[in-house]
Tab-separated table of C-alpha atoms in Angstrom:
chain	number	residue	atom	x	y	z
F	72	MET	CA	96.457	57.616	-164.158
F	73	LEU	CA	96.713	53.960	-165.235
F	74	LEU	CA	96.546	54.937	-168.900
F	75	LYS	CA	99.252	57.590	-168.442
F	76	LEU	CA	101.467	55.075	-166.610
F	77	PHE	CA	100.894	52.500	-169.335
F	78	LEU	CA	101.658	54.899	-172.179
F	79	THR	CA	104.751	56.337	-170.491
F	80	PHE	CA	106.301	52.968	-169.692
F	81	PHE	CA	105.224	51.404	-173.004
F	82	ARG	CA	107.021	54.242	-174.803
F	83	LEU	CA	110.108	53.747	-172.611
F	84	GLY	CA	110.119	50.026	-173.311
F	85	ALA	CA	109.697	50.604	-177.042
F	86	VAL	CA	112.603	52.994	-177.523
F	87	THR	CA	115.199	51.583	-175.161
F	88	PHE	CA	117.949	49.540	-176.715
F	89	GLY	CA	121.029	48.332	-174.907
F	90	GLY	CA	119.663	47.424	-171.491
F	91	GLY	CA	118.886	49.247	-168.280
F	92	TYR	CA	121.803	51.651	-168.166
F	93	ALA	CA	121.064	52.866	-171.673
F	94	MET	CA	117.565	53.581	-170.394
F	95	MET	CA	118.771	55.807	-167.532
F	96	ALA	CA	118.724	59.038	-169.549
F	97	LEU	CA	115.196	58.295	-170.764
F	98	LEU	CA	114.021	57.283	-167.285
F	99	GLU	CA	115.374	60.506	-165.846
F	100	GLN	CA	113.748	62.592	-168.561
F	101	GLU	CA	110.340	60.903	-168.280
F	102	LEU	CA	110.096	60.145	-164.565
F	103	VAL	CA	112.035	63.024	-163.008
F	104	GLU	CA	111.790	65.927	-165.451
F	105	ASN	CA	108.603	65.471	-167.494
F	106	ASN	CA	106.205	63.815	-165.051
F	107	GLU	CA	107.900	64.591	-161.707
F	108	TRP	CA	106.944	61.155	-160.411
F	109	MET	CA	110.256	60.783	-158.555
F	110	THR	CA	113.415	62.695	-157.751
F	111	GLY	CA	116.858	62.134	-159.212
F	112	GLU	CA	117.946	60.763	-155.848
F	113	GLU	CA	115.122	58.208	-155.874
F	114	LEU	CA	116.103	57.131	-159.389
F	115	LEU	CA	119.675	56.652	-158.203
F	116	GLU	CA	118.406	54.580	-155.258
F	117	ILE	CA	116.340	52.402	-157.603
F	118	THR	CA	119.449	51.892	-159.725
F	119	ALA	CA	121.404	50.737	-156.674
F	120	ILE	CA	118.575	48.470	-155.530
F	121	ALA	CA	118.288	47.004	-159.034
F	122	GLN	CA	121.880	45.793	-158.705
F	123	ILE	CA	121.063	43.632	-155.687
F	124	THR	CA	117.512	42.520	-156.492
F	125	PRO	CA	116.069	40.380	-159.261
F	126	GLY	CA	114.857	42.344	-162.231
F	127	THR	CA	116.108	45.138	-164.400
F	128	ILE	CA	116.295	48.840	-163.694
F	129	ALA	CA	113.345	49.339	-166.028
F	130	ILE	CA	111.141	46.830	-164.202
F	131	ASN	CA	112.141	48.095	-160.757
F	132	ALA	CA	111.496	51.712	-161.753
F	133	ALA	CA	108.175	50.829	-163.362
F	134	THR	CA	107.037	48.851	-160.338
F	135	PHE	CA	108.148	51.536	-157.875
F	136	VAL	CA	106.613	54.443	-159.767
F	137	GLY	CA	103.461	52.546	-160.680
F	138	ARG	CA	102.834	51.574	-157.052
F	139	ARG	CA	103.505	55.096	-155.843
F	140	MET	CA	101.148	56.647	-158.373
F	141	ALA	CA	98.293	54.109	-158.421
F	142	GLY	CA	98.935	51.326	-155.914
F	143	ILE	CA	99.164	47.677	-156.928
F	144	PRO	CA	97.192	48.195	-160.186
F	145	GLY	CA	99.688	50.926	-161.107
F	146	ALA	CA	102.660	48.674	-160.357
F	147	VAL	CA	101.236	45.892	-162.506
F	148	THR	CA	100.274	48.289	-165.310
F	149	ALA	CA	103.641	50.065	-165.475
F	150	SER	CA	105.618	46.816	-165.209
F	151	ALA	CA	103.599	45.124	-167.950
F	152	ALA	CA	103.858	48.201	-170.163
F	153	VAL	CA	107.650	48.390	-169.989
F	154	VAL	CA	108.150	44.710	-170.923
F	155	LEU	CA	105.459	44.499	-173.598
F	156	PRO	CA	107.325	46.314	-176.423
F	157	PRO	CA	110.552	44.283	-176.143
F	158	LEU	CA	108.496	41.110	-175.881
F	159	LEU	CA	106.607	41.952	-179.076
F	160	ILE	CA	109.738	43.082	-180.918
F	161	VAL	CA	111.780	40.020	-179.946
F	162	GLY	CA	108.852	37.752	-180.768
F	163	PHE	CA	108.607	39.268	-184.230
F	164	LEU	CA	112.337	39.363	-184.901
F	165	ALA	CA	113.070	35.863	-183.594
F	166	SER	CA	111.855	34.249	-186.775
F	167	TYR	CA	113.608	36.690	-189.130
F	168	LEU	CA	116.796	37.678	-187.326
F	169	PRO	CA	118.923	34.614	-188.224
F	170	VAL	CA	118.390	35.378	-191.926
F	171	TRP	CA	118.886	39.132	-191.515
F	172	LEU	CA	122.083	38.896	-189.422
F	173	ASN	CA	124.098	38.141	-192.557
F	174	LEU	CA	123.084	41.397	-194.219
F	175	PRO	CA	126.015	43.859	-194.163
F	176	TRP	CA	123.793	46.909	-193.677
F	177	LEU	CA	122.189	45.345	-190.608
F	178	GLN	CA	125.586	44.471	-189.133
F	179	GLY	CA	126.571	48.113	-189.683
F	180	ALA	CA	123.366	49.311	-188.034
F	181	PHE	CA	124.043	47.156	-184.958
F	182	LEU	CA	127.590	48.504	-184.772
F	183	GLY	CA	126.329	52.093	-184.941
F	184	MET	CA	123.653	51.371	-182.336
F	185	ARG	CA	126.329	49.990	-180.011
F	186	TYR	CA	128.123	53.361	-180.093
F	187	ALA	CA	124.877	55.253	-179.538
F	188	VAL	CA	124.026	53.051	-176.550
F	189	ALA	CA	127.493	53.659	-175.085
F	190	ALA	CA	126.878	57.411	-175.437
F	191	LEU	CA	123.490	57.091	-173.669
F	192	ILE	CA	125.078	55.199	-170.793
F	193	PHE	CA	127.891	57.752	-170.511
F	194	HIS	CA	125.395	60.644	-170.572
F	195	ALA	CA	123.308	59.077	-167.803
F	196	ALA	CA	126.426	58.415	-165.713
F	197	VAL	CA	127.667	62.000	-166.038
F	198	LYS	CA	124.228	63.445	-165.173
F	199	MET	CA	123.899	61.182	-162.139
F	200	LEU	CA	127.435	62.024	-161.038
F	201	CYS	CA	126.881	65.777	-161.319
F	202	SER	CA	123.515	65.767	-159.570
F	203	ASN	CA	124.289	63.297	-156.768
F	204	VAL	CA	127.977	63.547	-155.874
F	205	THR	CA	127.857	67.045	-154.404
F	206	THR	CA	129.932	66.899	-151.208
F	207	ALA	CA	133.593	66.222	-150.438
F	208	LEU	CA	132.600	63.012	-148.671
F	209	GLY	CA	130.500	61.974	-151.669
F	210	ARG	CA	133.391	62.643	-154.042
F	211	ALA	CA	135.733	60.607	-151.833
F	212	LEU	CA	133.328	57.644	-151.669
F	213	PHE	CA	132.670	57.859	-155.410
F	214	SER	CA	136.409	57.956	-156.153
F	215	ALA	CA	137.104	54.959	-153.916
F	216	ALA	CA	134.320	52.922	-155.527
F	217	PHE	CA	135.362	53.946	-159.048
F	218	LEU	CA	139.009	53.053	-158.442
F	219	ALA	CA	138.013	49.719	-156.896
F	220	LEU	CA	135.957	48.908	-160.004
F	221	LEU	CA	138.693	50.080	-162.331
F	222	LEU	CA	141.726	48.522	-160.645
F	223	THR	CA	140.474	45.346	-158.972
F	224	PRO	CA	138.509	42.293	-160.061
F	225	VAL	CA	135.918	42.930	-157.311
F	226	HIS	CA	132.341	42.198	-158.387
F	227	PRO	CA	130.171	45.357	-158.662
F	228	LEU	CA	127.713	43.884	-156.161
F	229	MET	CA	130.478	43.914	-153.546
F	230	ILE	CA	131.154	47.591	-154.278
F	231	ILE	CA	127.467	48.367	-153.704
F	232	LEU	CA	127.339	46.347	-150.477
F	233	VAL	CA	130.539	47.944	-149.150
F	234	GLY	CA	129.201	51.381	-150.126
F	235	GLY	CA	126.017	50.675	-148.210
F	236	ALA	CA	127.959	49.469	-145.175
F	237	VAL	CA	130.221	52.546	-145.246
F	238	GLY	CA	127.183	54.811	-145.567
F	239	MET	CA	125.449	53.102	-142.637
F	240	SER	CA	128.525	53.345	-140.449
F	241	LEU	CA	129.056	57.007	-141.331
F	242	TYR	CA	125.393	57.732	-140.657
F	243	ALA	CA	125.521	55.909	-137.322
F	244	GLY	CA	128.599	57.931	-136.386
F	245	ASN	CA	126.875	61.187	-137.441
F	246	ALA	CA	129.505	61.751	-140.146
F	247	LEU	CA	126.828	62.105	-142.803
F	248	PRO	CA	124.941	65.392	-142.964
F	249	ASP	CA	121.169	65.415	-142.861
F	250	GLN	CA	119.854	64.618	-146.362
F	251	ASN	CA	117.772	67.805	-146.373
F	252	THR	CA	120.936	69.813	-145.736
F	253	VAL	CA	122.732	68.041	-148.596
F	254	ALA	CA	119.811	68.646	-150.971
F	255	LYS	CA	119.641	72.346	-150.045
F	256	GLY	CA	123.399	72.756	-150.317
F	257	SER	CA	123.528	71.306	-153.843
F	258	GLN	CA	120.921	73.666	-155.252
């Protein structure tokens, strides 16, 4: 299991460019679809937690999945595996990048990669939206949060904290359906 965790997260770390959100589509494919190590809902929860805790989505997902699959050794293995490729790549490129940045073809490649990363982020957002916002209440909360992000200068962390507070108050007031009911209703 440790070898499989290492190889999976090493591969994820090696092919992810553009940060954590660009990695979401790959995380979902590897962790939810291919290996079934977590559900889409758990991945969404890790994403939310990553916004309010130190570390990236990749590290938090690796640590969570690694611990679930193989305890503390799994958490350490998966976390090390996901950071090792970028560490090696940046270490190698650090000495050459200042010289290479002036090359027009490399500037063009970075520009093209920026568009590809934006597409990956958009794809992950649409998949998460379709699979997790499945009730009228969910659509209302999503719309309120989206409009707040779009129309106000409120920090995203505040949106997450307010969303959590609203969810807790709705749950306490029995306005939220049982999660098993929601999961069954969205299938």
